[in-house]
Amino acid sequence: MPADRVLIIGAGPVGLCLALALAKRGVGSCIVEQLAAENFLEQVPRAGTNHPATLEMYDEIGLYDRLEPRGIIAPVFHYWDRPHGELIAAFDHVHLRGDTRFPYALQCERIKIVEEALAMAQAEPLCEVRLGTTFTGFTQDADGVLATVEVDGREETVEGRYIVSAEGARSIVRRALGIEFEGFTYPDRTLNIEVAYDFKRHGYADRNYISDPDEWSNLFHWKGPPERWRVHFPTRPEDDEAALTRPEALQAKLQGFLATGRPFEIVGSNLYTVHQRVAAKFRVGRAILAGDSAHVNSPIGAMGLNSGVHDAFNLADKLARILRGEADESALDRYERQRRHIAVQHTQAQTIRNKKLLQEKDPAVRRRNHDELRRTAEDPKLARDYLLRTSLINSVREAARIP
Ligand SMILES: Cc1cc2nc3c(=O)[nH]c(=O)nc-3n(C[C@H](O)[C@H](O)[C@H](O)COP(=O)(O)OP(=O)(O)OC[C@H]3O[C@@H](n4cnc5c(N)ncnc54)[C@H](O)[C@@H]3O)c2cc1C
């Protein structure tokens, strides 16, 4: 293991992609992950839509070929108007054929991504993976960083030249550095229900955004076994968690969404709180934030995991050049300028807009929004521009232009 290694906290999609992208550039890393081998795959269902710009990055480290067979290739997504049961717009990634090798999204859940990426990192001589190891704090000086970790109740230290917090939204590194997590938290939580039912027979695509002034939804398809769909519903701040997740309450929600007259086979459910926040700084000295530890957003539009993976690849380039002596630390300031700008101007702005669009109450505004979506989807040039934004290709191009 070379001494010039990067210490990565968290074996989520961001930490693992960073380790693999560093290895691809000849740089070593040590990943510290609190989950142990026995419970690593017992994580709640989360992200799963992987956009074209992200698929290109997975391909660069050899991860794409492992994910494609486990996912669903989804070239088309839909916008629906629920009160009228009307398909408003179908966006087809075919318009991006000239922009990417992957003119589609890949529906492949976070758990499969981390399972495959972990196996790759464990087989990679340049990565040391320490599972069952909980990070508790760190110090830094002019030469490197020293982290304290707990393994089976014992305290140990781990060193590296830089420390990257890929620990998720509760980042200890971010808090230890006193970095403000600026933004807000929605008062209403989102209810996620996983259900084994073929929604395609009702005309839905593999990814659907469904607007409704009373109860908007997202509906996404995941490959089995067990084959299933994820349906999101809003809740009210005063709703009681136990009451919302009772089996009868979940059935009632689903029957309200689509009355089949037969009980749905519910595979799972969870409630989550949605935050829209960006760290005031992405770096202090040798400590750097990436992924959810740097920014969090609503899942409408599937941008959290994707933009986190983009942080990882951007950062891998910079750290590799610094550690190979080809760049100085000002490259890390550029990482912050590029990725913080994208987090604020693209990810936050777009996810906030997406939620507004789905829950809009004013009938005149809803009509205008729907007309615009229809026009956009039907015009090849407008559709391409729109898809360049939603597929995050534009955000990667824009970041590259930031000096
Ligand atoms: C319900 C839901 C649906 C979502 N859907 C989408 C979607 O469709 N598309 C999308 O792009 N995004 C989506 N997101 C967001 C997405 O899940 C996150 O953006 C993404 O997982 C962030 O990756 P990460 O690697 O930064 O952090 P995480 O995935 O949170 O991983 C952090 C890792 O760090 C480990 N860790 C934490 N603390 C410590 C510690 N002290 N010591 C050691 N290890 C530690 C954790 O165990 C974990 O393995 C969704 C989120 C939710 C909640």
Coordinates of C-alpha atoms and ligand atoms in Angstrom, one line a residue:
M1 CA 0.0 0.0 0.0
P2 CA 1.7 3.3 -1.0
A3 CA 2.1 5.9 1.7
D4 CA 0.4 8.5 -0.5
R5 CA -3.0 7.0 0.0
V6 CA -6.4 8.7 0.5
L7 CA -8.5 7.9 3.5
I8 CA -12.1 7.5 2.5
I9 CA -14.8 7.4 5.2
G10 CA -17.9 5.4 4.0
A11 CA -18.3 2.6 1.5
G12 CA -21.5 4.1 0.0
P13 CA -21.6 4.6 -3.8
V14 CA -19.5 7.8 -3.5
G15 CA -16.7 6.4 -1.3
L16 CA -16.5 3.2 -3.4
C17 CA -16.5 5.0 -6.8
L18 CA -13.8 7.4 -5.5
A19 CA -11.6 4.5 -4.4
L20 CA -12.0 2.7 -7.7
A21 CA -11.4 5.9 -9.7
L22 CA -8.3 6.6 -7.7
A23 CA -7.0 3.0 -8.3
K24 CA -7.6 3.5 -12.0
R25 CA -5.3 6.5 -11.7
G26 CA -2.6 4.5 -9.8
V27 CA -3.5 6.0 -6.4
G28 CA -4.1 3.9 -3.2
S29 CA -6.9 4.4 -0.7
C30 CA -8.2 3.0 2.6
I31 CA -12.0 2.8 3.0
V32 CA -13.4 2.8 6.5
E33 CA -17.0 1.5 6.7
Q34 CA -19.0 1.0 9.9
L35 CA -21.1 -1.8 8.4
A36 CA -19.6 -5.3 8.7
A37 CA -19.5 -8.0 6.0
E38 CA -22.5 -9.7 7.7
N39 CA -24.8 -6.7 7.6
F40 CA -23.5 -4.7 4.7
L41 CA -26.4 -5.6 2.5
E42 CA -29.1 -4.9 5.1
Q43 CA -29.6 -1.3 4.2
V44 CA -33.0 0.5 3.6
P45 CA -34.0 0.9 -0.1
R46 CA -32.7 4.2 -1.5
A47 CA -31.5 5.6 -4.8
G48 CA -31.7 3.6 -7.9
T49 CA -32.0 5.7 -11.1
N50 CA -28.6 6.1 -12.7
H51 CA -28.4 8.8 -15.4
P52 CA -26.3 8.7 -18.6
A53 CA -23.5 10.9 -17.3
T54 CA -23.1 8.6 -14.3
L55 CA -23.2 5.5 -16.5
E56 CA -20.2 6.8 -18.4
M57 CA -18.3 7.2 -15.2
Y58 CA -19.3 3.6 -14.0
D59 CA -18.0 2.4 -17.4
E60 CA -14.6 4.1 -16.9
I61 CA -14.0 1.9 -13.8
G62 CA -15.5 -1.3 -15.2
L63 CA -18.6 -1.1 -12.9
Y64 CA -21.2 -0.5 -15.6
D65 CA -20.8 -4.1 -17.0
R66 CA -21.5 -5.5 -13.6
L67 CA -24.6 -3.3 -13.0
E68 CA -26.3 -3.6 -16.4
P69 CA -27.4 -7.2 -16.0
R70 CA -28.8 -6.4 -12.5
G71 CA -30.8 -3.4 -13.7
I72 CA -33.5 -2.2 -16.1
I73 CA -32.5 -0.1 -19.2
A74 CA -35.1 2.7 -19.2
P75 CA -34.9 5.0 -22.2
V76 CA -38.2 6.6 -21.6
F77 CA -39.8 8.4 -18.6
H78 CA -43.3 9.8 -18.2
Y79 CA -45.1 12.7 -16.7
W80 CA -48.6 12.0 -15.7
D81 CA -51.6 14.1 -14.5
R82 CA -53.2 11.9 -11.9
P83 CA -56.6 13.6 -11.5
H84 CA -57.2 13.1 -15.2
G85 CA -55.3 9.9 -15.5
E86 CA -53.6 11.5 -18.5
L87 CA -50.1 10.9 -19.9
I88 CA -48.7 14.5 -20.3
A89 CA -45.3 13.8 -21.8
A90 CA -43.0 10.9 -22.7
F91 CA -39.3 11.8 -22.8
D92 CA -37.2 9.5 -24.8
H93 CA -33.4 9.5 -24.3
V94 CA -33.0 8.6 -28.0
H95 CA -32.6 12.4 -28.4
L96 CA -29.2 12.1 -26.6
R97 CA -27.8 9.5 -29.1
G98 CA -25.2 12.1 -30.3
D99 CA -24.3 13.1 -26.7
T100 CA -23.7 9.9 -24.9
R101 CA -22.9 6.2 -25.4
F102 CA -25.7 5.5 -22.9
P103 CA -28.9 7.1 -24.2
Y104 CA -31.0 5.8 -21.3
A105 CA -31.2 5.7 -17.5
L106 CA -30.3 2.4 -15.7
Q107 CA -32.7 1.5 -12.9
C108 CA -30.3 -0.2 -10.6
E109 CA -30.7 0.2 -6.8
R110 CA -28.0 1.6 -4.6
I111 CA -27.7 -1.7 -2.7
K112 CA -26.7 -3.5 -5.9
I113 CA -24.2 -0.7 -6.8
V114 CA -22.5 -0.9 -3.5
E115 CA -22.5 -4.7 -3.5
E116 CA -20.7 -4.8 -6.9
A117 CA -18.4 -1.8 -6.2
L118 CA -17.4 -3.3 -2.8
A119 CA -16.5 -6.6 -4.5
M120 CA -14.4 -4.7 -7.0
A121 CA -12.7 -2.6 -4.3
Q122 CA -11.9 -5.7 -2.3
A123 CA -10.2 -7.3 -5.3
E124 CA -8.2 -4.1 -6.1
P125 CA -4.7 -4.2 -4.7
L126 CA -4.6 -0.4 -4.4
C127 CA -7.7 -0.4 -2.1
E128 CA -7.7 -1.4 1.5
V129 CA -11.3 -2.0 2.6
R130 CA -11.9 -1.9 6.4
L131 CA -15.5 -3.1 7.1
G132 CA -16.9 -3.1 10.6
T133 CA -14.8 0.0 11.4
T134 CA -16.5 3.1 12.8
F135 CA -14.8 6.4 12.2
T136 CA -15.0 8.7 15.2
G137 CA -12.7 11.7 14.6
F138 CA -9.5 13.0 12.9
T139 CA -6.7 15.4 13.1
Q140 CA -4.7 16.9 10.3
D141 CA -1.3 18.6 9.9
A142 CA 0.8 19.8 7.0
D143 CA 1.7 16.2 5.9
G144 CA -1.4 14.2 6.3
V145 CA -4.4 13.1 8.4
L146 CA -4.8 10.7 11.3
A147 CA -8.3 9.3 11.9
T148 CA -9.5 7.5 15.0
V149 CA -11.7 4.5 14.4
E150 CA -13.4 1.9 16.6
V151 CA -13.2 -1.9 15.8
D152 CA -15.0 -4.3 18.1
G153 CA -14.9 -1.7 20.9
R154 CA -11.2 -1.0 20.5
E155 CA -9.8 2.3 19.4
E156 CA -7.3 2.4 16.5
T157 CA -5.8 5.0 14.2
V158 CA -5.6 5.0 10.4
E159 CA -3.5 7.5 8.4
G160 CA -3.6 9.0 4.9
R161 CA -2.5 12.0 3.0
Y162 CA -6.1 13.3 2.6
I163 CA -9.4 12.4 4.2
V164 CA -12.6 12.3 2.1
S165 CA -15.9 12.3 4.0
A166 CA -18.2 10.1 2.0
E167 CA -20.1 9.2 5.2
G168 CA -23.4 10.5 4.1
A169 CA -25.5 13.4 5.4
R170 CA -24.6 13.0 9.0
S171 CA -20.9 13.5 8.3
I172 CA -18.7 13.6 11.4
V173 CA -16.0 15.3 9.3
R174 CA -18.3 18.2 8.3
R175 CA -19.4 18.7 11.8
A176 CA -15.9 18.5 13.3
L177 CA -14.9 21.2 10.8
G178 CA -17.8 23.4 11.9
I179 CA -19.1 23.7 8.3
E180 CA -22.6 24.9 8.1
F181 CA -25.1 22.6 6.2
E182 CA -27.1 25.4 4.6
G183 CA -30.6 25.0 3.4
F184 CA -33.9 23.7 4.7
T185 CA -35.8 20.5 5.6
Y186 CA -39.4 19.9 4.3
P187 CA -41.9 19.6 7.1
D188 CA -43.7 16.7 5.4
R189 CA -42.0 13.3 5.1
T190 CA -42.3 11.1 2.0
L191 CA -43.8 7.6 2.2
N192 CA -42.1 4.9 0.1
I193 CA -44.0 1.7 -0.6
E194 CA -42.4 -1.2 -2.5
V195 CA -44.9 -3.3 -4.3
A196 CA -44.9 -6.4 -6.5
Y197 CA -47.3 -5.5 -9.2
D198 CA -46.9 -4.9 -13.0
F199 CA -47.8 -1.2 -13.5
K200 CA -46.7 -1.4 -17.1
R201 CA -50.0 -3.0 -18.1
H202 CA -51.6 0.3 -17.2
G203 CA -49.4 2.2 -19.6
Y204 CA -46.7 3.4 -17.2
A205 CA -43.0 3.6 -18.2
D206 CA -40.2 2.3 -15.9
R207 CA -39.9 5.8 -14.4
N208 CA -42.9 8.0 -13.9
Y209 CA -43.4 11.4 -12.3
I210 CA -47.1 11.9 -11.4
S211 CA -48.5 15.4 -10.6
D212 CA -51.5 15.8 -8.4
P213 CA -52.5 18.9 -6.3
D214 CA -53.5 16.6 -3.5
E215 CA -51.2 13.6 -3.7
W216 CA -48.3 13.6 -6.1
S217 CA -46.3 10.4 -6.7
N218 CA -43.2 8.9 -8.2
L219 CA -43.5 5.4 -9.6
F220 CA -40.3 3.4 -10.5
H221 CA -39.6 -0.1 -11.6
W222 CA -36.9 -2.3 -10.2
K223 CA -35.6 -5.6 -11.5
G224 CA -36.2 -8.7 -9.4
P225 CA -36.1 -11.0 -7.8
P226 CA -38.5 -10.0 -6.4
E227 CA -39.6 -7.8 -9.4
R228 CA -41.1 -4.7 -7.8
W229 CA -42.1 -1.0 -8.1
R230 CA -41.5 1.8 -5.7
V231 CA -44.3 4.3 -5.2
H232 CA -43.7 7.6 -3.3
F233 CA -46.5 9.6 -1.6
P234 CA -46.4 12.8 0.3
T235 CA -47.6 12.9 3.9
R236 CA -48.7 15.7 6.2
P237 CA -46.4 17.0 8.9
E238 CA -49.0 16.0 11.6
D239 CA -49.4 12.4 10.3
D240 CA -48.5 9.7 12.8
E241 CA -45.7 7.4 11.5
A242 CA -47.2 4.2 13.0
A243 CA -50.6 5.0 11.4
L244 CA -49.1 5.8 8.0
T245 CA -47.2 2.5 7.8
R246 CA -50.0 0.1 9.0
P247 CA -50.6 -2.5 6.3
E248 CA -54.3 -1.3 5.8
A249 CA -53.1 2.3 5.4
L250 CA -50.5 1.2 2.8
Q251 CA -53.1 -0.8 0.9
A252 CA -55.5 2.2 1.0
K253 CA -52.8 4.5 -0.4
L254 CA -52.1 2.1 -3.3
Q255 CA -55.8 1.5 -4.0
G256 CA -56.3 5.2 -4.1
F257 CA -53.5 5.5 -6.6
L258 CA -54.8 2.6 -8.7
A259 CA -57.9 0.8 -7.8
T260 CA -57.4 -2.9 -8.8
G261 CA -60.0 -4.3 -6.5
R262 CA -57.4 -6.9 -5.2
P263 CA -54.9 -6.3 -2.4
F264 CA -51.4 -5.3 -3.6
E265 CA -48.5 -7.5 -2.6
I266 CA -46.5 -5.0 -0.5
V267 CA -42.8 -5.9 -0.2
G268 CA -41.7 -3.1 2.1
S269 CA -42.3 0.5 3.1
N270 CA -40.4 3.3 4.8
L271 CA -40.9 7.0 5.7
Y272 CA -38.1 9.5 5.1
T273 CA -37.4 13.1 5.7
V274 CA -36.3 15.2 2.8
H275 CA -33.6 17.9 3.2
Q276 CA -32.3 20.5 0.7
R277 CA -28.9 21.4 2.0
V278 CA -25.4 22.2 0.7
A279 CA -22.3 22.5 2.9
A280 CA -20.9 26.0 3.0
K281 CA -17.5 24.7 2.2
F282 CA -16.4 21.4 0.5
R283 CA -12.8 21.5 1.9
V284 CA -10.8 22.5 4.8
G285 CA -7.1 21.7 4.4
R286 CA -6.7 18.0 3.8
A287 CA -10.3 17.2 4.6
I288 CA -12.8 17.1 1.7
L289 CA -16.5 16.5 1.6
A290 CA -18.2 14.5 -1.3
G291 CA -21.7 13.1 -1.9
D292 CA -24.4 13.4 0.7
S293 CA -21.9 14.7 3.3
A294 CA -21.6 17.8 1.0
H295 CA -25.2 18.1 -0.3
V296 CA -28.6 16.5 0.1
N297 CA -31.8 16.9 -1.9
S298 CA -35.2 15.4 -2.6
P299 CA -35.1 12.3 -4.6
I300 CA -37.6 13.7 -7.2
G301 CA -35.4 13.7 -10.4
A302 CA -32.9 11.2 -9.0
M303 CA -30.0 13.5 -8.6
G304 CA -28.5 12.8 -5.1
L305 CA -26.6 9.6 -5.8
N306 CA -25.7 10.7 -9.3
S307 CA -24.3 14.1 -8.4
G308 CA -22.4 12.4 -5.5
V309 CA -20.7 10.0 -8.0
H310 CA -19.8 13.0 -10.1
D311 CA -18.1 14.6 -7.1
A312 CA -16.1 11.3 -6.7
F313 CA -14.8 11.3 -10.2
N314 CA -14.0 15.0 -10.3
L315 CA -12.1 14.6 -7.0
A316 CA -10.3 11.5 -8.0
D317 CA -8.7 13.4 -11.0
K318 CA -7.5 16.2 -8.7
L319 CA -6.2 14.0 -5.8
A320 CA -4.4 11.7 -8.3
R321 CA -2.7 14.7 -9.9
I322 CA -1.7 16.2 -6.6
L323 CA -0.4 12.9 -5.2
R324 CA 1.6 12.3 -8.4
G325 CA 3.1 15.7 -8.1
E326 CA 1.4 17.1 -11.2
A327 CA -0.8 19.7 -9.5
D328 CA -0.8 21.6 -6.2
E329 CA -3.6 21.9 -3.7
S330 CA -5.3 24.7 -5.5
A331 CA -6.8 21.9 -7.6
L332 CA -8.9 21.1 -4.5
D333 CA -10.3 24.7 -4.5
R334 CA -11.3 24.1 -8.1
Y335 CA -13.1 20.9 -7.0
E336 CA -15.1 23.0 -4.5
R337 CA -15.8 25.8 -7.0
Q338 CA -17.0 23.2 -9.6
R339 CA -19.0 20.8 -7.5
R340 CA -20.5 23.4 -5.1
H341 CA -21.7 25.4 -8.0
I342 CA -23.4 22.4 -9.5
A343 CA -24.9 21.4 -6.1
V344 CA -26.5 24.8 -5.7
Q345 CA -27.4 25.9 -9.2
H346 CA -28.3 22.5 -10.7
T347 CA -29.2 19.9 -8.1
Q348 CA -30.9 22.1 -5.5
A349 CA -32.6 24.3 -8.0
Q350 CA -33.9 21.5 -10.1
T351 CA -35.1 19.2 -7.3
I352 CA -36.9 22.1 -5.6
R353 CA -38.6 22.9 -9.0
N354 CA -39.4 19.2 -9.6
K355 CA -41.4 19.0 -6.3
K356 CA -43.2 22.2 -7.0
L357 CA -44.2 21.0 -10.4
L358 CA -45.6 17.7 -9.1
Q359 CA -47.6 19.3 -6.2
E360 CA -48.8 22.5 -7.9
K361 CA -52.3 23.4 -6.8
D362 CA -53.3 26.4 -9.0
P363 CA -55.2 24.9 -12.0
A364 CA -54.0 27.6 -14.4
V365 CA -50.4 27.1 -13.5
R366 CA -50.8 23.3 -13.7
R367 CA -52.3 23.7 -17.2
R368 CA -49.4 25.9 -18.3
N369 CA -46.8 23.5 -16.9
H370 CA -48.4 20.6 -18.6
D371 CA -48.7 22.4 -21.9
E372 CA -45.0 23.3 -21.7
L373 CA -44.0 19.7 -20.9
R374 CA -46.1 18.4 -23.9
R375 CA -44.5 21.0 -26.2
T376 CA -41.0 20.1 -25.0
A377 CA -41.4 16.4 -25.3
E378 CA -42.8 16.7 -28.9
D379 CA -40.1 19.0 -30.3
P380 CA -36.8 17.1 -30.8
K381 CA -34.6 20.1 -30.1
L382 CA -36.4 21.1 -27.0
A383 CA -36.6 17.5 -25.8
R384 CA -32.8 17.1 -26.3
D385 CA -32.1 20.3 -24.3
Y386 CA -34.5 19.1 -21.6
L387 CA -32.9 15.7 -21.4
L388 CA -29.4 17.1 -21.4
R389 CA -30.4 18.8 -18.1
T390 CA -32.3 15.9 -16.5
S391 CA -29.6 13.3 -17.5
L392 CA -27.0 15.6 -15.8
I393 CA -24.8 15.8 -19.0
N394 CA -25.2 19.6 -18.9
S395 CA -24.0 19.8 -15.3
V396 CA -20.8 17.8 -16.0
R397 CA -20.1 20.0 -19.1
E398 CA -20.8 23.2 -17.1
A399 CA -18.5 22.1 -14.2
A400 CA -15.7 21.4 -16.7
R401 CA -15.9 25.0 -17.9
I402 CA -15.4 26.4 -14.3
P403 CA -11.8 27.4 -13.9
Ligands
LIG1 C1 -35.6 7.1 -0.2 C2 -34.5 7.6 -1.0 C3 -34.5 7.5 -2.4 C4 -33.4 8.0 -3.1 N1 -33.5 7.9 -4.5 C5 -32.5 8.4 -5.2 C6 -32.4 8.2 -6.7 O1 -33.3 7.6 -7.3 N2 -31.4 8.7 -7.4 C7 -30.4 9.4 -6.7 O2 -29.4 9.9 -7.4 N3 -30.4 9.6 -5.4 C8 -31.4 9.1 -4.6 N4 -31.3 9.2 -3.2 C9 -30.2 9.8 -2.6 C10 -29.0 8.8 -2.5 O3 -29.4 7.6 -1.8 C11 -27.8 9.4 -1.8 O4 -27.5 10.6 -2.4 C12 -26.6 8.5 -2.0 O5 -26.8 7.2 -1.4 C13 -25.4 9.2 -1.3 O6 -24.2 8.4 -1.4 P1 -23.0 8.6 -0.4 O7 -22.0 7.5 -0.8 O8 -22.6 10.0 -0.4 O9 -23.6 8.3 1.1 P2 -24.4 7.0 1.6 O10 -25.0 6.3 0.5 O11 -25.2 7.5 2.7 O12 -23.2 6.1 2.2 C14 -22.5 6.5 3.4 C15 -21.7 5.3 3.9 O13 -20.9 5.8 5.0 C16 -21.1 4.9 6.1 N5 -20.8 5.6 7.3 C17 -21.5 6.6 7.9 N6 -21.0 7.0 9.0 C18 -19.9 6.3 9.2 C19 -18.9 6.3 10.2 N7 -18.9 7.1 11.3 N8 -17.8 5.4 10.1 C20 -17.8 4.6 9.0 N9 -18.7 4.5 8.1 C21 -19.7 5.4 8.1 C22 -22.5 4.4 6.0 O14 -22.7 3.1 6.6 C23 -22.6 4.2 4.4 O15 -22.2 3.0 4.0 C24 -32.4 8.7 -2.5 C25 -32.4 8.8 -1.1 C26 -33.4 8.3 -0.4 C27 -33.4 8.5 1.1

